[in-house]
Short mmCIF file of C-alpha atoms in Angstrom, two decimals:
data_model
loop_
_atom_site.label_atom_id
_atom_site.label_comp_id
_atom_site.label_asym_id
_atom_site.label_seq_id
_atom_site.Cartn_x
_atom_site.Cartn_y
_atom_site.Cartn_z
CA MET A 1 -7.05 -0.53 17.89
CA ARG A 2 -6.12 -4.41 18.57
CA VAL A 3 -2.27 -4.27 18.03
CA ASN A 4 -2.29 -8.00 18.88
CA PHE A 5 -5.43 -8.92 16.06
CA VAL A 6 -3.58 -6.35 13.48
CA LEU A 7 0.44 -8.02 13.72
CA SER A 8 -1.39 -11.81 13.60
CA GLU A 9 -3.83 -10.79 10.32
CA VAL A 10 -0.10 -9.03 8.56
CA ALA A 11 2.12 -12.14 9.72
CA ALA A 12 -0.68 -14.62 8.64
CA GLY A 13 -1.44 -12.67 5.51
CA LEU A 14 2.36 -12.94 4.81
CA ARG A 15 2.93 -16.42 5.22
CA ARG A 16 0.30 -17.72 3.29
CA ASN A 17 1.32 -15.96 0.05
CA LEU A 18 5.21 -16.61 0.76
CA THR A 19 6.07 -16.58 -2.64
CA MET A 20 4.26 -14.03 -3.83
CA THR A 21 5.89 -11.85 -1.14
CA VAL A 22 9.33 -13.14 -1.78
CA ALA A 23 8.58 -11.81 -5.49
CA MET A 24 7.37 -8.72 -4.17
CA ILE A 25 10.25 -8.08 -1.85
CA LEU A 26 12.71 -9.28 -4.28
CA THR A 27 11.44 -6.52 -7.19
CA THR A 28 11.20 -3.50 -4.35
CA GLY A 29 14.50 -4.83 -3.60
CA ILE A 30 15.93 -4.89 -6.72
CA SER A 31 14.51 -1.64 -7.47
CA LEU A 32 15.12 0.87 -4.28
CA GLY A 33 18.48 -0.60 -5.12
CA LEU A 34 19.02 0.64 -8.55
CA MET A 35 17.53 4.17 -7.18
CA GLY A 36 19.77 3.90 -4.22
CA THR A 37 22.78 3.55 -7.07
CA GLY A 38 21.22 6.31 -9.22
CA LEU A 39 21.58 9.03 -5.80
CA LEU A 40 24.95 7.79 -5.63
CA ILE A 41 26.45 8.30 -8.72
CA ALA A 42 24.64 11.95 -8.26
CA ASN A 43 26.08 12.69 -5.26
CA MET A 44 29.50 11.07 -7.15
CA ILE A 45 28.62 13.45 -10.01
CA GLY A 46 28.85 16.57 -7.86
CA ASP A 47 31.96 15.38 -5.67
CA MET A 48 33.65 15.45 -8.54
CA ARG A 49 32.62 18.61 -9.59
CA GLU A 50 33.93 19.83 -7.38
CA ILE A 51 36.74 18.09 -7.27
CA TYR A 52 37.38 19.37 -11.26
CA TYR A 53 36.11 22.63 -12.19
CA ASP A 54 37.05 23.83 -9.11
CA LYS A 55 40.76 22.93 -9.75
CA ILE A 56 41.35 24.17 -13.57
CA GLN A 57 39.14 25.43 -16.19
CA VAL A 58 41.84 26.51 -18.79
CA SER A 59 45.37 24.49 -19.48
CA ILE A 60 47.79 27.01 -21.71
CA TYR A 61 50.61 24.16 -22.54
CA LEU A 62 53.94 25.73 -23.09
CA ALA A 63 55.85 25.22 -25.90
CA ASP A 64 59.30 22.49 -25.35
CA GLY A 65 61.61 25.80 -26.81
CA ILE A 66 60.29 28.31 -25.00
CA THR A 67 62.40 31.01 -23.68
CA ASP A 68 62.22 32.10 -20.21
CA PRO A 69 61.36 36.19 -21.26
CA GLN A 70 58.37 34.38 -23.30
CA ARG A 71 57.27 32.43 -19.85
CA ASP A 72 58.04 35.94 -18.26
CA ALA A 73 55.67 37.70 -20.59
CA ILE A 74 52.61 35.77 -20.71
CA ALA A 75 52.58 35.28 -16.72
CA ALA A 76 52.52 39.37 -16.78
CA GLN A 77 50.22 39.00 -19.49
CA LEU A 78 47.76 36.87 -16.94
CA ASP A 79 48.70 39.26 -14.07
CA SER A 80 47.34 42.16 -16.04
CA SER A 81 44.47 40.34 -17.26
CA PRO A 82 40.74 41.22 -15.49
CA GLU A 83 39.50 37.88 -16.75
CA VAL A 84 41.86 35.63 -14.91
CA LYS A 85 41.44 35.55 -11.13
CA ASP A 86 44.37 32.77 -10.56
CA TYR A 87 47.00 31.21 -12.13
CA LEU A 88 49.27 28.77 -11.84
CA TYR A 89 53.09 27.71 -13.38
CA GLU A 90 53.22 24.08 -13.49
CA SER A 91 57.24 23.14 -14.65
CA LYS A 92 57.68 20.16 -16.68
CA ALA A 93 59.00 18.63 -13.14
CA ASP A 94 56.24 19.28 -11.23
CA ALA A 95 53.41 17.56 -13.98
CA TYR A 96 55.88 14.56 -13.85
CA ALA A 97 55.04 14.35 -9.79
CA ARG A 98 51.05 15.10 -10.51
CA PHE A 99 51.27 12.08 -13.09
CA THR A 100 53.01 9.65 -11.14
CA GLN A 101 50.96 10.34 -8.71
CA GLN A 102 47.67 9.99 -10.49
CA PHE A 103 49.11 6.94 -12.32
CA GLN A 104 50.85 4.99 -9.03
CA GLU A 105 48.95 2.37 -9.05
CA GLN A 106 50.08 1.83 -13.07
CA PRO A 107 53.93 1.78 -12.68
CA ALA A 108 54.48 0.70 -16.30
CA LEU A 109 52.94 3.71 -17.65
CA ILE A 110 55.07 5.80 -15.04
CA ALA A 111 58.14 3.51 -16.28
CA ASN A 112 57.85 4.34 -19.84
CA THR A 113 56.89 7.86 -19.69
CA PRO A 114 60.07 9.83 -19.81
CA GLN A 115 60.21 12.48 -17.36
CA ASP A 116 60.33 15.25 -19.53
CA ALA A 117 57.58 13.98 -22.13
CA LEU A 118 54.54 15.99 -20.05
CA PRO A 119 54.78 19.67 -21.32
CA GLU A 120 55.01 22.80 -18.57
CA SER A 121 51.80 24.65 -18.54
CA PHE A 122 49.66 27.81 -16.84
CA ARG A 123 47.06 26.49 -15.53
CA VAL A 124 44.04 29.18 -15.66
CA GLU A 125 41.68 29.66 -13.13
CA LEU A 126 38.88 32.46 -14.72
CA VAL A 127 36.52 35.47 -13.20
CA ASN A 128 34.08 33.58 -15.64
CA PRO A 129 34.49 30.03 -17.02
CA GLN A 130 32.30 31.06 -19.81
CA ARG A 131 35.23 33.39 -21.19
CA TYR A 132 37.45 30.92 -22.13
CA PRO A 133 37.17 31.47 -26.16
CA VAL A 134 39.06 35.44 -25.01
CA ILE A 135 42.04 33.87 -23.19
CA ALA A 136 42.21 31.44 -26.28
CA GLU A 137 42.46 35.22 -28.46
CA GLN A 138 45.10 36.34 -26.16
CA PHE A 139 47.17 33.47 -26.48
CA PRO A 140 47.42 32.06 -30.42
CA ASN A 141 48.52 28.44 -30.60
CA GLY A 142 52.71 27.93 -31.78
CA GLN A 143 52.86 31.52 -30.79
CA ASN A 144 55.07 33.15 -28.66
CA GLY A 145 55.87 29.80 -27.19
CA VAL A 146 52.24 28.55 -26.56
CA ASP A 147 52.20 25.39 -28.09
CA GLU A 148 48.25 25.12 -27.02
CA VAL A 149 45.68 26.72 -25.01
CA ARG A 150 43.20 23.95 -23.77
CA ASP A 151 39.76 24.31 -22.34
CA GLU A 152 39.60 21.22 -19.96
CA GLY A 153 35.54 22.65 -19.08
CA ASP A 154 35.20 21.45 -22.36
CA PHE A 155 36.65 18.08 -21.71
CA LEU A 156 34.89 17.64 -18.38
CA ASP A 157 31.33 19.07 -19.61
CA ARG A 158 31.84 15.75 -22.31
CA LEU A 159 33.03 13.28 -18.89
CA PHE A 160 30.25 14.78 -16.94
CA SER A 161 27.47 14.05 -19.99
CA LEU A 162 28.82 10.70 -19.90
CA LEU A 163 28.25 10.29 -16.21
CA ASN A 164 24.95 12.07 -15.70
CA GLY A 165 23.93 9.43 -18.96
CA ALA A 166 24.82 6.72 -16.62
CA ARG A 167 22.60 8.15 -13.70
CA ASN A 168 20.10 8.69 -16.13
CA ALA A 169 19.12 4.95 -17.22
CA THR A 170 20.29 3.63 -13.85
CA ILE A 171 17.37 5.79 -12.84
CA ALA A 172 15.39 4.41 -15.69
CA VAL A 173 15.90 1.06 -14.74
CA ALA A 174 14.78 1.74 -11.65
CA VAL A 175 11.74 2.95 -12.56
CA VAL A 176 10.91 0.53 -15.41
CA GLN A 177 11.32 -1.90 -12.04
CA ALA A 178 9.87 0.14 -9.64
CA LEU A 179 6.50 -0.15 -11.61
CA ALA A 180 7.03 -3.90 -11.99
CA ALA A 181 7.00 -4.01 -8.07
CA LEU A 182 3.93 -1.89 -7.69
CA LEU A 183 2.17 -4.12 -10.14
CA LEU A 184 3.37 -7.28 -7.94
CA ILE A 185 2.47 -5.17 -4.80
CA SER A 186 -1.23 -5.00 -6.05
CA ASN A 187 -1.25 -7.91 -7.17
CA THR A 188 -0.25 -9.60 -3.87
CA ILE A 189 -2.94 -7.40 -2.13
CA GLN A 190 -5.46 -8.32 -4.21
CA LEU A 191 -4.70 -12.09 -3.35
CA ALA A 192 -4.13 -11.18 0.32
CA ALA A 193 -7.69 -10.19 0.39
CA PHE A 194 -8.89 -12.58 -2.05
CA ASN A 195 -7.57 -15.15 0.80
CA ARG A 196 -9.49 -12.87 3.36
CA ARG A 197 -12.57 -12.77 2.01
CA ASN A 198 -14.22 -13.92 4.65
CA GLU A 199 -12.73 -12.52 7.48
CA THR A 200 -13.27 -9.27 5.63
CA ASN A 201 -16.68 -9.83 4.54
CA ILE A 202 -17.65 -10.58 8.59
CA MET A 203 -15.41 -7.60 9.62
CA ARG A 204 -17.36 -5.65 7.34
CA LEU A 205 -21.01 -6.78 7.79
CA VAL A 206 -20.12 -6.43 11.61
CA GLY A 207 -19.35 -2.54 11.65
CA ALA A 208 -15.79 -2.74 11.76
CA SER A 209 -14.33 0.22 10.89
CA ARG A 210 -12.59 0.69 7.04
CA TRP A 211 -9.16 1.25 8.75
CA TYR A 212 -9.11 -1.44 11.09
CA THR A 213 -10.18 -3.94 7.58
CA GLN A 214 -7.42 -1.89 5.55
CA LEU A 215 -4.54 -1.58 7.87
CA PRO A 216 -3.30 -5.30 7.87
CA PHE A 217 -2.95 -5.49 4.08
CA ILE A 218 -1.58 -1.97 4.19
CA LEU A 219 1.35 -2.87 7.18
CA GLU A 220 1.57 -6.30 5.17
CA ALA A 221 2.82 -4.53 2.03
CA ALA A 222 4.80 -1.38 3.97
CA LEU A 223 6.28 -4.58 5.73
CA ALA A 224 7.21 -5.83 2.62
CA GLY A 225 8.50 -2.66 1.64
CA LEU A 226 10.70 -2.38 4.30
CA ILE A 227 12.75 -5.45 3.87
CA GLY A 228 13.36 -4.70 0.32
CA ALA A 229 14.49 -1.20 1.33
CA LEU A 230 16.82 -3.16 3.40
CA LEU A 231 17.80 -5.29 0.68
CA ALA A 232 18.72 -2.67 -1.14
CA ILE A 233 20.68 -1.20 1.58
CA GLY A 234 22.59 -4.12 2.40
CA GLY A 235 23.17 -4.53 -1.96
CA LEU A 236 24.70 -0.94 -1.67
CA VAL A 237 26.87 -1.67 1.15
CA LEU A 238 28.18 -5.11 -0.68
CA THR A 239 28.67 -2.96 -3.62
CA LYS A 240 31.21 -0.41 -1.58
CA ILE A 241 33.08 -3.30 -0.33
CA LEU A 242 33.68 -5.62 -3.05
CA PHE A 243 33.72 -2.98 -5.83
CA VAL A 244 34.17 0.35 -5.39
CA ASP A 245 36.19 -0.15 -1.86
CA LYS A 246 38.58 -2.87 -4.04
CA THR A 247 38.48 -2.14 -7.85
CA LEU A 248 38.52 1.19 -7.77
CA ALA A 249 40.92 1.79 -5.44
CA GLY A 250 43.84 3.13 -7.79
CA PRO A 251 41.68 5.87 -9.23
CA ILE A 252 39.84 6.72 -6.18
CA LYS A 253 43.40 7.01 -4.47
CA ALA A 254 44.70 9.64 -7.27
CA GLY A 255 41.83 11.59 -6.53
CA ILE A 256 40.53 11.11 -10.21
CA ILE A 257 36.98 9.52 -8.48
CA PRO A 258 35.26 10.65 -5.23
CA PRO A 259 35.29 7.81 -2.49
CA VAL A 260 32.53 6.23 -2.05
CA ASP A 261 31.57 7.08 1.53
CA TRP A 262 29.93 5.51 4.41
CA SER A 263 28.36 9.01 4.79
CA ALA A 264 26.75 8.84 1.51
CA ILE A 265 25.25 5.31 1.97
CA ALA A 266 23.50 6.62 5.43
CA ALA A 267 22.18 9.62 3.96
CA ILE A 268 20.38 7.54 1.44
CA SER A 269 19.35 4.68 3.21
CA PRO A 270 16.27 6.76 5.17
CA VAL A 271 14.96 7.93 1.60
CA ILE A 272 15.32 4.48 0.49
CA ALA A 273 13.57 2.77 3.52
CA ALA A 274 11.57 6.35 2.91
CA ALA A 275 10.63 5.32 -0.86
CA GLY A 276 9.83 1.46 0.07
CA VAL A 277 7.40 1.76 2.39
CA GLY A 278 5.53 4.60 1.36
CA LEU A 279 5.19 3.39 -2.20
CA ALA A 280 3.88 -0.23 -1.14
CA ALA A 281 1.67 1.16 1.06
CA VAL A 282 0.00 3.60 -1.35
CA ALA A 283 0.26 0.88 -4.03
CA ALA A 284 -1.50 -1.47 -1.59
CA TYR A 285 -4.11 1.29 -0.40
CA VAL A 286 -4.74 1.99 -4.01
CA THR A 287 -5.25 -1.74 -4.63
CA LEU A 288 -8.15 -1.63 -1.79
CA ARG A 289 -9.85 1.13 -3.20
CA LEU A 290 -10.05 0.13 -6.52
CA TYR A 291 -10.16 -3.46 -7.21
CA VAL A 292 -11.25 -4.38 -3.27
CA ARG A 293 -14.15 -4.09 -2.11
CA LEU A 294 -13.56 -4.10 1.77
CA MET B 1 -37.40 1.29 13.17
CA ILE B 2 -36.73 0.67 9.66
CA GLU B 3 -39.00 2.41 7.17
CA LEU B 4 -39.05 2.34 3.38
CA GLN B 5 -41.08 5.21 1.32
CA HIS B 6 -41.05 4.31 -2.36
CA VAL B 7 -37.80 2.34 -2.57
CA THR B 8 -36.56 1.17 -6.12
CA LYS B 9 -33.52 -0.24 -6.75
CA VAL B 10 -32.75 -1.24 -10.49
CA TYR B 11 -29.34 -3.14 -11.06
CA PRO B 12 -27.89 -1.70 -14.32
CA SER B 13 -27.32 -5.19 -15.37
CA SER B 14 -31.42 -5.87 -15.62
CA PRO B 15 -34.20 -3.71 -16.91
CA ARG B 16 -36.53 -5.14 -14.38
CA PRO B 17 -36.11 -3.21 -11.37
CA ALA B 18 -35.27 -5.68 -7.92
CA LEU B 19 -37.47 -3.76 -5.27
CA ASP B 20 -40.29 -1.38 -7.03
CA ASP B 21 -42.09 1.37 -5.39
CA VAL B 22 -41.91 0.00 -2.00
CA SER B 23 -42.83 1.48 0.71
CA MET B 24 -43.30 -0.23 4.33
CA GLN B 25 -42.82 0.56 7.98
CA ILE B 26 -41.64 -1.93 10.60
CA ASP B 27 -41.18 -1.09 13.95
CA LYS B 28 -39.34 -1.76 17.42
CA GLY B 29 -39.73 -5.44 18.59
CA GLU B 30 -41.15 -6.39 15.75
CA PHE B 31 -40.49 -9.88 14.30
CA VAL B 32 -41.79 -10.47 10.64
CA PHE B 33 -41.04 -12.89 8.14
CA LEU B 34 -40.05 -11.91 4.64
CA ILE B 35 -41.18 -14.30 1.83
CA GLY B 36 -41.17 -14.33 -2.23
CA SER B 37 -39.80 -16.71 -4.36
CA SER B 38 -36.44 -16.42 -5.56
CA GLY B 39 -35.40 -13.08 -7.42
CA SER B 40 -38.73 -11.51 -5.66
CA GLY B 41 -35.96 -8.94 -4.29
CA LYS B 42 -36.03 -10.18 -0.64
CA SER B 43 -31.39 -10.15 -0.86
CA THR B 44 -32.19 -7.19 -2.11
CA PHE B 45 -34.31 -5.27 0.87
CA LEU B 46 -31.82 -6.96 3.29
CA ARG B 47 -28.66 -5.81 1.44
CA LEU B 48 -30.64 -2.30 0.85
CA LEU B 49 -31.43 -2.09 5.07
CA LEU B 50 -27.47 -2.95 5.50
CA LYS B 51 -26.20 -0.35 2.97
CA GLU B 52 -24.57 -2.60 1.27
CA ASP B 53 -26.03 -0.90 -2.11
CA SER B 54 -27.96 2.11 -2.50
CA PRO B 55 -31.52 2.87 -3.69
CA THR B 56 -31.96 3.85 -7.08
CA LYS B 57 -35.06 6.03 -5.54
CA GLY B 58 -36.50 6.40 -2.40
CA VAL B 59 -35.65 6.67 1.20
CA ILE B 60 -34.40 4.24 3.72
CA LYS B 61 -34.47 4.77 7.31
CA VAL B 62 -33.23 2.82 9.83
CA ASN B 63 -33.26 3.99 13.71
CA ASP B 64 -34.30 7.14 12.72
CA LYS B 65 -31.09 7.62 10.35
CA THR B 66 -31.38 8.53 6.99
CA LEU B 67 -29.44 5.65 4.65
CA ASN B 68 -29.44 7.89 1.29
CA THR B 69 -27.84 10.89 3.20
CA MET B 70 -25.08 8.53 5.38
CA SER B 71 -21.43 9.02 4.16
CA LYS B 72 -19.87 5.80 3.98
CA TRP B 73 -17.63 6.63 7.51
CA GLN B 74 -20.79 6.13 8.84
CA VAL B 75 -22.02 2.85 7.72
CA PRO B 76 -19.26 1.00 10.26
CA LYS B 77 -21.49 2.82 12.96
CA LEU B 78 -24.76 1.39 11.33
CA ARG B 79 -23.67 -2.04 11.35
CA ARG B 80 -23.03 -1.87 14.62
CA THR B 81 -26.57 -1.88 15.23
CA MET B 82 -27.93 -4.64 13.45
CA GLY B 83 -26.77 -8.49 13.12
CA CYS B 84 -26.73 -10.64 10.55
CA VAL B 85 -27.42 -14.53 10.22
CA PHE B 86 -26.95 -16.29 6.73
CA GLN B 87 -27.99 -19.58 5.20
CA ASP B 88 -24.73 -20.99 4.80
CA PHE B 89 -23.25 -19.39 8.24
CA ARG B 90 -20.36 -17.78 7.49
CA LEU B 91 -18.07 -18.89 10.47
CA LEU B 92 -14.30 -18.91 10.42
CA THR B 93 -13.50 -22.44 9.95
CA ASN B 94 -9.99 -22.14 11.76
CA LYS B 95 -11.04 -20.05 14.80
CA THR B 96 -13.57 -22.09 17.64
CA VAL B 97 -16.67 -21.53 18.95
CA ALA B 98 -15.95 -18.77 21.49
CA GLU B 99 -13.27 -16.72 19.13
CA ASN B 100 -15.35 -16.65 16.06
CA VAL B 101 -18.33 -14.94 18.63
CA ALA B 102 -15.13 -12.75 20.15
CA PHE B 103 -14.19 -11.81 16.34
CA ALA B 104 -16.90 -9.46 16.20
CA LEU B 105 -16.28 -7.33 19.23
CA GLU B 106 -12.28 -7.77 18.81
CA VAL B 107 -12.53 -6.18 14.94
CA ILE B 108 -14.70 -3.10 16.45
CA ASN B 109 -12.18 -2.23 19.40
CA LYS B 110 -14.47 -3.50 22.25
CA PRO B 111 -12.48 -3.98 25.45
CA GLN B 112 -11.18 -7.32 26.61
CA ARG B 113 -12.31 -7.23 29.67
CA THR B 114 -16.14 -7.06 27.89
CA ILE B 115 -15.43 -9.67 25.39
CA LYS B 116 -14.19 -12.27 28.31
CA ARG B 117 -17.42 -11.26 29.87
CA VAL B 118 -19.74 -11.56 27.55
CA VAL B 119 -19.12 -14.47 24.94
CA PRO B 120 -19.54 -16.98 27.25
CA GLU B 121 -23.07 -15.41 28.39
CA VAL B 122 -24.42 -15.30 24.86
CA LEU B 123 -22.75 -18.62 24.01
CA GLU B 124 -25.08 -20.02 27.20
CA MET B 125 -27.99 -18.21 25.72
CA VAL B 126 -27.63 -19.95 22.26
CA GLY B 127 -27.20 -23.11 24.13
CA LEU B 128 -23.35 -23.44 23.58
CA ASP B 129 -22.28 -23.79 26.76
CA GLY B 130 -19.89 -26.29 26.67
CA LYS B 131 -18.62 -26.17 23.37
CA GLU B 132 -16.39 -22.96 23.01
CA ASN B 133 -13.82 -24.18 22.09
CA ARG B 134 -14.54 -26.96 18.94
CA LEU B 135 -14.21 -26.09 15.50
CA PRO B 136 -16.98 -25.38 13.66
CA GLY B 137 -16.17 -28.28 11.37
CA GLU B 138 -16.99 -30.28 14.95
CA LEU B 139 -20.53 -28.59 14.88
CA SER B 140 -23.84 -29.80 13.33
CA GLY B 141 -25.66 -27.85 11.39
CA GLY B 142 -27.91 -26.27 13.62
CA GLU B 143 -25.09 -25.90 16.17
CA GLN B 144 -23.18 -23.59 13.04
CA GLN B 145 -26.38 -21.48 12.91
CA ARG B 146 -26.32 -21.31 16.43
CA VAL B 147 -22.66 -19.99 16.92
CA ALA B 148 -23.73 -17.59 13.82
CA ILE B 149 -26.45 -16.09 15.81
CA ALA B 150 -24.11 -15.72 18.93
CA ARG B 151 -21.87 -13.85 16.66
CA ALA B 152 -25.04 -11.87 15.73
CA PHE B 153 -26.04 -10.64 18.43
CA VAL B 154 -23.42 -10.24 21.14
CA ASN B 155 -22.96 -6.74 20.42
CA ARG B 156 -26.94 -6.77 21.28
CA PRO B 157 -27.71 -4.96 17.91
CA LEU B 158 -31.22 -3.19 17.41
CA VAL B 159 -32.30 -5.16 14.31
CA LEU B 160 -30.99 -9.22 13.65
CA LEU B 161 -31.76 -9.44 9.74
CA ALA B 162 -31.51 -13.45 8.93
CA ASP B 163 -31.36 -14.23 5.38
CA GLU B 164 -33.06 -17.87 5.11
CA PRO B 165 -31.28 -19.02 8.32
CA THR B 166 -32.91 -22.30 8.63
CA GLY B 167 -32.07 -22.88 4.52
CA ASN B 168 -29.97 -25.58 5.12
CA LEU B 169 -31.42 -27.50 8.44
CA ASP B 170 -33.82 -30.02 8.99
CA PRO B 171 -37.75 -29.45 10.14
CA GLU B 172 -36.42 -30.32 13.98
CA THR B 173 -33.04 -27.95 14.10
CA SER B 174 -34.72 -25.60 12.37
CA GLN B 175 -38.00 -25.51 14.86
CA ASP B 176 -34.70 -25.05 17.59
CA ILE B 177 -33.87 -22.29 15.82
CA MET B 178 -36.87 -20.62 15.61
CA LEU B 179 -37.40 -20.90 19.36
CA LEU B 180 -33.69 -19.40 19.45
CA LEU B 181 -34.81 -16.16 17.29
CA GLU B 182 -38.02 -15.65 19.24
CA ARG B 183 -36.03 -15.83 22.55
CA ILE B 184 -33.75 -12.69 21.00
CA ASN B 185 -37.36 -10.50 19.42
CA ARG B 186 -38.36 -10.63 23.31
CA THR B 187 -35.49 -9.19 24.56
CA GLY B 188 -36.88 -5.81 22.15
CA THR B 189 -34.50 -6.31 19.23
CA THR B 190 -36.32 -6.40 15.78
CA VAL B 191 -36.07 -9.46 14.22
CA VAL B 192 -36.39 -9.47 9.40
CA MET B 193 -36.37 -13.24 8.66
CA ALA B 194 -36.73 -14.15 5.00
CA THR B 195 -37.65 -17.38 4.19
CA HIS B 196 -39.08 -19.92 1.72
CA ASP B 197 -39.89 -22.48 5.06
CA TYR B 198 -44.06 -22.18 4.99
CA HIS B 199 -44.20 -24.82 7.73
CA ILE B 200 -42.42 -22.27 10.13
CA VAL B 201 -43.83 -19.18 9.04
CA ASP B 202 -47.70 -20.36 9.02
CA SER B 203 -46.72 -22.12 12.48
CA MET B 204 -45.36 -19.25 14.11
CA ARG B 205 -48.27 -16.38 12.68
CA ARG B 206 -46.45 -13.58 12.44
CA ARG B 207 -46.46 -10.13 10.61
CA VAL B 208 -45.81 -11.66 6.72
CA ILE B 209 -44.55 -9.48 3.86
CA GLU B 210 -44.44 -10.87 0.83
CA LEU B 211 -42.28 -9.84 -2.28
CA ASN B 212 -43.14 -10.71 -5.82
CA ASP B 213 -41.24 -9.72 -8.65
CA GLY B 214 -39.86 -6.68 -6.39
CA ILE B 215 -43.39 -5.22 -5.51
CA LEU B 216 -44.78 -5.71 -2.16
CA SER B 217 -47.99 -7.74 -2.85
CA ARG B 218 -48.77 -8.50 1.01
CA ASP B 219 -48.20 -7.24 3.88
CA GLN B 220 -50.28 -8.88 6.83
CA SER B 221 -49.99 -9.52 10.20
CA ARG B 222 -50.29 -12.55 11.78
CA GLY B 223 -50.17 -13.90 8.41
CA VAL B 224 -49.42 -17.10 6.82
CA TYR B 225 -46.76 -18.31 3.66
CA GLY B 226 -49.28 -18.66 1.20
CA LEU B 227 -52.92 -18.31 1.11
CA GLY B 228 -53.25 -21.30 -1.50
CA ARG B 229 -51.38 -23.51 0.21
#
């Protein structure tokens, strides 16, 4: 294979169709960027599950007027329950400390919250998180110093279904955009093949192999796909620096939202690059097979 | 060398076959004129030999290889044994004379060493030495056709197919081109030339195969263009 020949054909092809090439690179880049965002959100959801689900499952909020014997009785009941894997007692002071840490970026909120506003509670981890109703039954609301038993998992499920929805929407837009990118790639390759029909006709007649004739076109698309992928990765890096690390700095520091690590971007970058190059090359190949006589 | 057995070609767009039960044999080293009016099936004949198309019925053999059963990836190998020349030259206008000829070898992966050796040789043979670095646009029609012939011949094909190679040239230039084709034929290359030029056919007195509405109506050694002329 004459590398110089193939590369010069690729370069000439990209130059000749400059506007189409730019359009092809941009749509591919946007599509891959959205795909990367979707993957990052998926990662984030996974991290958040670990943060939240592992820590708490059921909270037993205690009434303000609870007596020490009542509190001890609840602790004893939790100790003896086979449903309970572990539990943690959080006093009003503990709750306030956690609150101030979570909202340290919002001093006004902290200033307006009296120190004893947050209830004391038992944070309970279940052997089987699905068995929440059993615990709720054992500690009826409003009796024996219990104010309310709340399934935190239920709230988290709703939060995660929201995040999952965001992820799915991002990926759906990415798919539509990818379709546009594929059609554009197909169109560009047809145009490129038309522009070079004199060369390819002669190549066909003098017995150049199919592969030799098609390779410059496929490489042309693959190169555009690679540049699109690099743009997408650059976009993700900028998003991290300018949006995630700045605007979301507070919640991330407080541990509400997991940070987007460089390692996560590094992990999905090869996926994005492979998807860009692979899809473009396959689209080009299929186009040549279907629409172009070489 | 070339053998057709009861070859029929029907295009879907036309009820009348482009070739109708044509059988013939062309031996190695022959010089054959293929004549007939426009639409008589000459181009279809050449296309079938190049396996640009497949016959509807019948068997075609080139160099003892049956084209009907040939797989797609074997076709380039077949075409490397055949050279093609056309009425409209089909040169790459942005490449020089030498580059046009070298292109045919580059795309079939010939080593650069070989290309550097054989391109000047073939350009000298067709009488274009000294014009290697000209662009096709700077050459006369006859010279451009010489470049096309050099390109077709540079890989020493067994068969040279020429589709009205003198169709765009004046009589004198046409004569020069015919001398060149004869010279190529003398090296042992089989030449099949489709033409309308009766002066050339009559003066050369070679084998003439005439197609009439897709039917082989005449196959005559040392023939002339038309008996009534």
